[in-house]
Amino acid sequence: MHSYKSLCVVGLGYIGLPTAAVFAKAGLQVTGVDVNKRAVDTINTGQAHIVEVDLDGLLQGVVSNGSLKAQTTPEKADAFIIAVPTPFMADHKPDLTYVEAAIKSVAPFVAEGNLIVLESTVPPGATDKMVAWLEEVRPDLKDGCGSKYFAAHCPERVLPGRVLIELVQNDRIIGGVTDECALRAEALYDVFLKGECFLTNARTAELAKLSENAFRDVNIAFANELSLIADKLDIDVWELIRLANRHPRVNILQPGPGVGGHCIAVDPYFIVDSAPDEARLIATARQVNESKPELVISKIRRAAQKLKAPTVACFGLAFKADIDDLRTSPALMITERVARELDCKVLAVEPNVDELPDNLKELGVEFSSLANALEQADILVLLVDHKPFKRVPTGKLAEKIVIDTRGIWT
Ligand code: SAJ
């Protein structure tokens, strides 16, 4: 079996940094690369520039014993992992410019026998594109994938908040450009993986990752659509779902104010872009989920119009429960729109951050404690099911207008 001694990880974000640290802990000499100099400097002090459970402690150990170092440019290694963002463009088409820049930045350092793994979530065919970009700047490697060097797509599937556990425990799909590429990539992950590796080709691995997140998006859309139907028919959607889920083969997910995060609200569009005529259900699910924040705002607007100069309290800004990540969050977007568009005072409660983001500060939104918001506000809008909100006694909600998008106060 092939053995790796050194690894270069390009992209030190929510996936790249924990991955680099776990490989370093497993004994590889790891160089992490990021264009963000501040992130690199922070990592080199043994601290993470992102929040993830137990990551700081792990980093501290591998940086101080010299097995992980960060820098802004790549260097030679036995294997390379690319874990850069793959956002979409204005028309929802995947933007692979970071992948192209990453592979071109490592290209001068790729030597015979090296392995290159693409971990970023990408549309089908992107790993082949990565290989073509490499060979464009390294003509000496032309048509050499699978013999001179090796390339594979090994998508990550870890859940924010449980990254270090899931990185090691989850099964992994290994999509080789050739069969030999897949075997070489499997040998790399074997260094730390407790889950099983499943070998396939790169295109299947690419679509498998997208399918996982589209599966969840479609199922959340089903729950969100049920919430609209139940609203119209004056039925409590939470009770409805609880009851339906007593069936042994039914497991309806939870409705909410919309779908946030960097994956589930993005990845289905990559499938739609690859097969627009066929991906009808997946495209509709995106529409249903994207319409949800607007419906919540309408509800708040209708409630506010009934009162004179009301105070609206928004509970939760993160994109899901018990995390501090406010990026791509429907809760944050709803709070911002309410502050911008409605004639009311807005309080925001977010127990997982120390201060409000600038856009809310600029709009005059007041950062409030839970107790103060429950006391002061006329309209209570529950946007995220954080633990402290679940403990609010029902008495505190009496005589208030409650708009509960997560079903914990109804
Ligand atoms: N949500 C609901 N109702 C639900 C479940 C979730 O409205 O019943 C919302 C959440 O509030 C949040 C969004 O969906 O706004 C996404 O949250 P999530 O917990 O479902 O997923 P992420 O985005 O944190 O992580 C997902 C995971 N994918 C799957 O579970 C299939 C994770 O395993 C992936 O690694 C990650 O995307 C990724 O990086 O692709």
Coordinates of C-alpha atoms and ligand atoms in Angstrom, one line a residue:
M1 CA 0.0 0.0 0.0
H2 CA 1.2 3.5 -0.8
S3 CA 2.3 5.6 2.2
Y4 CA 2.3 9.3 2.5
K5 CA 4.6 11.3 4.6
S6 CA 3.8 14.9 3.6
L7 CA 0.6 16.7 2.7
C8 CA -0.3 20.2 1.4
V9 CA -3.8 21.4 2.1
V10 CA -5.0 24.4 0.0
G11 CA -7.9 26.3 1.6
L12 CA -7.9 26.5 5.5
G13 CA -11.6 27.1 6.0
Y14 CA -14.3 25.1 7.8
I15 CA -13.2 21.9 6.0
G16 CA -9.5 22.4 5.1
L17 CA -8.3 23.5 8.5
P18 CA -9.8 20.6 10.6
T19 CA -8.7 18.2 7.8
A20 CA -5.2 19.5 7.9
A21 CA -5.1 19.2 11.7
V22 CA -6.5 15.6 11.7
F23 CA -3.8 14.5 9.2
A24 CA -1.1 16.2 11.2
K25 CA -2.3 14.5 14.4
A26 CA -2.2 11.2 12.5
G27 CA 1.5 11.7 11.8
L28 CA 1.8 13.4 8.4
Q29 CA 3.9 16.5 7.9
V30 CA 1.3 19.0 6.9
T31 CA 1.5 22.4 5.2
G32 CA -1.7 24.4 5.2
V33 CA -2.1 27.1 2.6
D34 CA -4.5 30.0 2.5
V35 CA -4.5 33.4 0.7
N36 CA -5.7 35.0 3.9
K37 CA -2.5 36.1 5.7
R38 CA -4.4 36.9 8.9
A39 CA -5.8 33.4 9.1
V40 CA -2.4 31.9 8.4
D41 CA -0.8 34.0 11.2
T42 CA -3.6 33.0 13.6
I43 CA -3.2 29.3 12.8
N44 CA 0.6 29.5 13.3
T45 CA 0.0 30.7 16.9
G46 CA -1.9 27.4 17.4
Q47 CA -5.4 29.0 17.3
A48 CA -8.2 28.5 14.8
H49 CA -9.7 31.6 12.9
I50 CA -13.0 29.7 12.8
V51 CA -15.2 28.3 15.6
E52 CA -15.5 24.5 15.7
V53 CA -15.8 22.3 18.7
D54 CA -12.4 21.1 20.0
L55 CA -10.5 22.5 17.0
D56 CA -8.5 24.9 19.1
G57 CA -7.1 22.2 21.4
L58 CA -6.2 20.0 18.4
L59 CA -4.5 22.8 16.6
Q60 CA -2.5 23.9 19.6
G61 CA -1.0 20.4 19.8
V62 CA -0.1 19.9 16.1
V63 CA 1.3 23.4 15.6
S64 CA 3.4 23.3 18.7
N65 CA 4.9 19.9 17.8
G66 CA 5.7 21.2 14.3
S67 CA 3.5 18.7 12.4
L68 CA 1.3 21.5 11.0
K69 CA 2.4 24.9 9.7
A70 CA 0.4 27.4 7.7
Q71 CA 1.6 29.7 4.9
T72 CA 0.3 31.7 1.9
T73 CA 1.9 29.7 -0.9
P74 CA 2.0 25.9 -1.5
E75 CA 5.1 23.7 -1.4
K76 CA 6.2 20.2 -2.4
A77 CA 4.4 17.3 -0.8
D78 CA 3.5 13.7 -1.5
A79 CA -0.2 14.6 -1.6
F80 CA -2.3 17.7 -2.1
I81 CA -5.9 18.4 -0.9
I82 CA -7.9 21.2 -2.4
A83 CA -10.6 22.5 -0.1
V84 CA -11.5 25.9 -1.4
P85 CA -15.0 27.4 -1.6
T86 CA -17.2 26.8 -4.7
P87 CA -20.0 29.4 -4.5
F88 CA -22.5 30.0 -7.3
M89 CA -22.6 33.1 -9.5
A90 CA -25.6 35.5 -9.9
D91 CA -27.3 33.1 -12.3
H92 CA -26.8 30.1 -9.9
K93 CA -24.1 28.6 -12.1
P94 CA -21.2 27.1 -10.1
D95 CA -18.1 29.3 -9.8
L96 CA -15.0 27.2 -10.0
T97 CA -12.5 30.1 -10.1
Y98 CA -11.1 29.2 -6.7
V99 CA -10.5 25.6 -7.7
E100 CA -8.8 26.7 -10.9
A101 CA -6.6 29.2 -8.9
A102 CA -5.8 26.5 -6.3
I103 CA -4.7 23.8 -8.8
K104 CA -2.7 26.3 -10.8
S105 CA -1.0 27.4 -7.5
V106 CA 0.1 23.9 -6.6
A107 CA 0.9 22.9 -10.3
P108 CA 4.6 23.9 -10.1
F109 CA 5.1 21.7 -7.0
V110 CA 3.5 18.5 -8.4
A111 CA 6.0 15.7 -8.8
E112 CA 5.7 12.2 -10.4
G113 CA 3.7 9.9 -8.2
N114 CA 1.9 12.6 -6.3
L115 CA -1.8 12.5 -5.5
I116 CA -4.2 15.5 -5.8
V117 CA -7.5 15.3 -4.0
L118 CA -10.4 17.7 -4.7
E119 CA -12.6 17.9 -1.6
S120 CA -14.6 21.0 -2.5
T121 CA -18.2 20.4 -3.5
V122 CA -18.3 20.6 -7.2
P123 CA -20.6 19.8 -10.2
P124 CA -20.1 16.6 -12.2
G125 CA -17.1 16.9 -14.5
A126 CA -15.2 19.4 -12.3
T127 CA -12.4 16.9 -11.3
D128 CA -11.7 16.3 -15.0
K129 CA -11.6 20.1 -15.4
M130 CA -9.1 20.3 -12.5
V131 CA -6.9 17.7 -14.3
A132 CA -7.1 19.7 -17.5
W133 CA -6.1 22.9 -15.8
L134 CA -3.1 21.2 -14.2
E135 CA -2.0 19.7 -17.5
E136 CA -2.4 23.1 -19.2
V137 CA 0.3 24.6 -17.1
R138 CA 2.3 21.4 -16.7
P139 CA 2.4 20.0 -20.3
D140 CA 5.0 17.4 -19.1
L141 CA 2.1 15.7 -17.1
K142 CA -0.2 15.6 -20.2
D143 CA -2.4 12.5 -20.3
G144 CA -0.5 11.3 -17.2
C145 CA -3.4 11.1 -14.7
G146 CA -3.4 7.6 -13.3
S147 CA 0.2 6.9 -14.2
K148 CA 2.5 9.9 -13.8
Y149 CA 0.3 11.4 -11.1
F150 CA -3.1 10.6 -9.5
A151 CA -6.3 12.6 -8.9
A152 CA -9.6 12.0 -7.1
H153 CA -12.7 13.7 -5.8
C154 CA -13.3 12.8 -2.1
P155 CA -16.2 15.0 -1.0
E156 CA -16.5 16.0 2.7
R157 CA -19.8 15.4 4.4
V158 CA -19.2 16.7 8.0
L159 CA -21.8 18.6 10.0
P160 CA -20.7 22.0 11.4
G161 CA -20.5 21.6 15.2
R162 CA -19.5 17.9 14.9
V163 CA -16.7 18.3 12.3
L164 CA -13.9 16.6 14.3
I165 CA -16.1 13.6 15.2
E166 CA -17.7 13.2 11.7
L167 CA -14.4 13.7 9.9
V168 CA -13.0 10.5 11.5
Q169 CA -16.2 8.5 11.9
N170 CA -18.2 9.1 8.7
D171 CA -17.9 6.8 5.7
R172 CA -16.2 8.4 2.7
I173 CA -16.8 8.3 -1.0
I174 CA -13.6 8.2 -3.0
G175 CA -14.0 9.0 -6.7
G176 CA -10.9 8.3 -8.7
V177 CA -10.2 9.7 -12.2
T178 CA -8.9 6.1 -12.8
D179 CA -9.2 3.0 -10.6
E180 CA -5.5 3.4 -9.5
C181 CA -6.3 7.0 -8.5
A182 CA -9.1 5.8 -6.2
L183 CA -6.8 3.3 -4.6
R184 CA -4.1 5.9 -4.0
A185 CA -6.7 8.3 -2.4
E186 CA -8.1 5.6 -0.2
A187 CA -4.6 5.0 1.1
L188 CA -4.3 8.6 2.1
Y189 CA -7.6 8.7 4.1
D190 CA -6.8 5.3 5.7
V191 CA -4.3 7.2 7.8
F192 CA -7.0 8.5 10.1
L193 CA -10.4 7.3 8.9
K194 CA -12.5 5.0 11.2
G195 CA -15.5 5.0 8.7
E196 CA -15.4 2.9 5.5
C197 CA -14.1 4.1 2.1
F198 CA -16.3 3.4 -0.9
L199 CA -14.5 3.6 -4.2
T200 CA -16.1 4.9 -7.4
N201 CA -15.3 7.2 -10.3
A202 CA -14.9 11.0 -9.9
R203 CA -18.2 11.9 -11.6
T204 CA -20.3 9.6 -9.4
A205 CA -18.6 10.9 -6.3
E206 CA -19.3 14.5 -7.4
L207 CA -23.0 13.8 -8.0
A208 CA -23.3 11.7 -4.8
K209 CA -22.2 14.6 -2.6
L210 CA -24.7 17.0 -4.4
S211 CA -27.4 14.4 -4.0
E212 CA -26.9 14.1 -0.3
N213 CA -27.6 17.8 0.2
A214 CA -30.3 18.0 -2.4
F215 CA -32.0 15.1 -0.6
R216 CA -32.1 17.1 2.6
D217 CA -33.2 20.3 0.8
V218 CA -36.1 18.5 -0.9
N219 CA -37.2 17.0 2.4
I220 CA -37.0 20.4 4.2
A221 CA -39.0 21.9 1.3
F222 CA -41.7 19.2 1.9
A223 CA -41.9 20.3 5.6
N224 CA -41.9 24.0 4.6
E225 CA -44.7 23.4 2.0
L226 CA -46.7 21.5 4.7
S227 CA -46.3 24.6 7.0
L228 CA -47.9 26.8 4.3
I229 CA -50.7 24.3 3.7
A230 CA -51.4 24.0 7.4
D231 CA -51.4 27.8 7.9
K232 CA -54.0 28.1 5.1
L233 CA -56.2 25.4 6.6
D234 CA -55.7 26.7 10.2
I235 CA -54.0 23.5 11.4
D236 CA -51.0 23.3 13.8
V237 CA -48.1 22.1 11.5
W238 CA -46.0 20.9 14.4
E239 CA -48.7 18.7 15.8
L240 CA -49.5 17.5 12.3
I241 CA -45.8 16.4 11.7
R242 CA -45.5 14.9 15.1
L243 CA -48.6 12.7 14.4
A244 CA -47.6 11.8 10.8
N245 CA -44.1 10.8 12.1
R246 CA -45.7 8.1 14.3
H247 CA -46.0 6.1 11.1
P248 CA -43.1 3.6 11.0
R249 CA -42.0 4.7 7.5
V250 CA -42.6 8.4 7.7
N251 CA -40.0 10.9 8.9
I252 CA -40.9 14.5 8.0
L253 CA -38.3 17.1 8.8
Q254 CA -39.0 20.4 10.5
P255 CA -40.3 23.6 8.8
G256 CA -38.3 26.8 9.5
P257 CA -37.8 30.4 8.3
G258 CA -35.8 29.1 5.3
V259 CA -32.7 27.1 4.6
G260 CA -29.3 28.6 5.4
G261 CA -25.7 27.5 5.5
H262 CA -23.1 27.1 2.8
C263 CA -24.2 23.7 1.4
I264 CA -27.8 22.8 1.4
A265 CA -29.0 26.1 -0.1
V266 CA -26.2 26.0 -2.7
D267 CA -25.4 22.4 -3.9
P268 CA -28.9 21.6 -5.4
Y269 CA -28.3 24.4 -7.9
F270 CA -25.2 22.6 -9.2
I271 CA -27.5 19.6 -10.1
V272 CA -30.0 21.9 -11.7
D273 CA -27.3 23.6 -13.7
S274 CA -26.0 20.2 -14.9
A275 CA -29.4 18.8 -15.9
P276 CA -31.9 21.6 -15.9
D277 CA -34.7 19.7 -17.8
E278 CA -34.5 16.7 -15.5
A279 CA -34.0 18.3 -12.1
R280 CA -37.5 19.6 -11.7
L281 CA -38.3 18.5 -8.2
I282 CA -34.9 19.7 -6.9
A283 CA -35.4 23.1 -8.6
T284 CA -38.9 23.4 -7.1
A285 CA -37.6 22.5 -3.6
R286 CA -35.1 25.4 -3.9
Q287 CA -38.0 27.8 -4.8
V288 CA -40.1 26.6 -1.9
N289 CA -37.3 27.0 0.6
E290 CA -36.2 30.4 -0.8
S291 CA -39.8 31.7 -0.5
K292 CA -39.9 31.0 3.2
P293 CA -38.1 34.1 4.6
E294 CA -40.4 36.4 2.6
L295 CA -43.5 34.7 4.1
V296 CA -42.1 35.2 7.6
I297 CA -41.5 38.9 6.9
S298 CA -45.1 39.3 5.7
K299 CA -46.4 37.7 8.9
I300 CA -44.3 40.1 11.0
R301 CA -45.5 43.0 8.8
R302 CA -49.2 42.1 9.3
A303 CA -48.7 41.8 13.1
A304 CA -46.8 45.1 13.3
Q305 CA -49.5 47.0 11.4
K306 CA -52.0 46.2 14.1
L307 CA -50.0 48.0 16.7
K308 CA -48.8 51.6 17.2
A309 CA -44.9 51.9 17.2
P310 CA -44.4 48.3 18.2
T311 CA -41.2 46.6 19.4
V312 CA -40.3 43.5 17.6
A313 CA -37.8 41.0 19.1
C314 CA -36.0 38.5 16.8
F315 CA -34.8 35.5 18.7
G316 CA -31.7 33.9 16.9
L317 CA -29.6 35.1 14.1
A318 CA -27.5 32.0 13.3
F319 CA -28.3 29.8 10.3
K320 CA -29.2 26.9 12.7
A321 CA -29.5 26.0 16.3
D322 CA -26.6 26.3 18.8
I323 CA -23.9 27.6 16.4
D324 CA -22.4 31.0 16.0
D325 CA -22.3 31.1 12.2
L326 CA -24.4 34.0 11.0
R327 CA -23.4 33.7 7.3
T328 CA -26.1 32.9 4.8
S329 CA -28.7 32.8 7.6
P330 CA -32.4 33.4 6.9
A331 CA -32.8 34.5 10.5
L332 CA -30.2 37.3 10.0
M333 CA -31.8 38.3 6.7
I334 CA -35.3 38.4 8.2
T335 CA -34.1 40.6 11.1
E336 CA -32.3 43.0 8.7
R337 CA -35.4 43.3 6.4
V338 CA -37.7 43.9 9.4
A339 CA -35.4 46.7 10.7
R340 CA -35.1 48.2 7.2
E341 CA -38.7 48.0 6.1
L342 CA -41.0 48.1 9.1
D343 CA -41.8 51.1 11.3
C344 CA -40.8 49.5 14.6
K345 CA -38.1 49.2 17.1
V346 CA -36.1 45.9 16.6
L347 CA -34.3 43.9 19.3
A348 CA -32.1 41.0 18.4
V349 CA -31.2 38.1 20.8
E350 CA -28.3 35.8 19.8
P351 CA -26.7 34.0 22.8
N352 CA -23.9 32.6 20.6
V353 CA -22.2 35.8 19.6
D354 CA -20.7 38.7 21.5
E355 CA -21.9 41.5 19.4
L356 CA -24.3 42.2 16.5
P357 CA -23.0 42.2 12.9
D358 CA -22.4 45.7 11.4
N359 CA -25.3 45.7 9.1
L360 CA -27.7 45.3 12.0
K361 CA -25.9 47.9 14.1
E362 CA -26.1 50.4 11.3
L363 CA -29.9 49.9 11.1
G364 CA -30.2 50.7 14.8
V365 CA -31.1 47.1 15.9
E366 CA -30.5 46.7 19.6
F367 CA -28.5 43.7 20.9
S368 CA -30.7 42.4 23.7
S369 CA -30.6 39.8 26.4
L370 CA -33.2 37.1 26.3
A371 CA -34.9 38.4 29.4
N372 CA -35.0 42.0 28.3
A373 CA -36.5 41.1 24.9
L374 CA -39.2 38.9 26.4
E375 CA -40.0 41.8 28.7
Q376 CA -39.9 44.8 26.3
A377 CA -41.2 43.4 23.0
D378 CA -44.8 43.3 21.7
I379 CA -44.0 40.9 18.9
L380 CA -41.8 37.9 19.6
V381 CA -40.3 36.3 16.5
L382 CA -38.6 32.9 17.1
L383 CA -36.2 32.3 14.3
V384 CA -33.7 29.8 15.6
D385 CA -34.3 26.9 18.0
H386 CA -31.3 27.6 20.3
K387 CA -31.3 25.8 23.6
P388 CA -31.8 28.8 25.9
F389 CA -35.0 29.7 23.9
K390 CA -36.4 26.2 24.5
R391 CA -36.3 26.9 28.2
V392 CA -38.5 30.0 28.1
P393 CA -41.6 29.4 30.3
T394 CA -44.9 29.8 28.4
G395 CA -46.0 32.4 31.0
K396 CA -43.4 34.8 29.5
L397 CA -45.2 34.6 26.1
A398 CA -48.7 35.4 27.3
E399 CA -50.2 38.7 26.1
K400 CA -47.5 38.9 23.3
I401 CA -47.9 38.3 19.6
V402 CA -45.8 35.2 19.0
I403 CA -44.5 34.3 15.5
D404 CA -42.8 30.9 16.0
T405 CA -41.0 29.7 12.9
R406 CA -39.5 26.6 14.7
G407 CA -42.4 25.2 16.7
I408 CA -40.8 25.5 20.1
W409 CA -43.1 28.2 21.6
T410 CA -46.4 26.9 20.2
Ligands
SAJ1 N1 -33.2 22.9 8.5 C1 -34.6 23.0 8.6 N2 -35.3 22.0 9.0 C2 -34.7 20.8 9.3 C3 -33.3 20.6 9.2 C4 -32.6 21.7 8.8 O1 -35.1 24.1 8.3 O2 -35.5 19.8 9.6 C5 -32.4 24.1 8.1 C6 -31.4 24.5 9.2 O3 -32.0 25.4 10.1 C7 -30.3 25.2 8.4 C8 -30.3 24.4 7.1 O4 -31.5 23.7 7.0 O5 -30.7 26.6 8.1 C9 -29.1 23.5 6.9 O6 -28.8 22.8 8.2 P1 -28.4 21.3 8.3 O7 -28.2 21.0 9.7 O8 -29.4 20.4 7.6 O9 -27.1 21.1 7.4 P2 -25.7 21.9 7.3 O10 -25.8 22.9 6.1 O11 -25.2 22.4 8.6 O12 -24.7 20.7 6.8 C10 -25.1 19.9 5.7 C11 -25.0 18.4 6.0 N3 -25.6 17.6 5.0 C12 -26.6 16.7 5.2 O13 -27.0 16.5 6.3 C13 -27.0 15.9 4.0 C14 -23.6 18.0 6.3 O14 -23.5 16.6 6.5 C15 -22.7 18.3 5.0 O15 -21.3 18.0 5.2 C16 -22.8 19.9 4.9 O16 -24.1 20.2 4.6 C17 -21.9 20.2 3.7 O17 -20.8 20.8 4.0 O18 -22.2 19.9 2.5

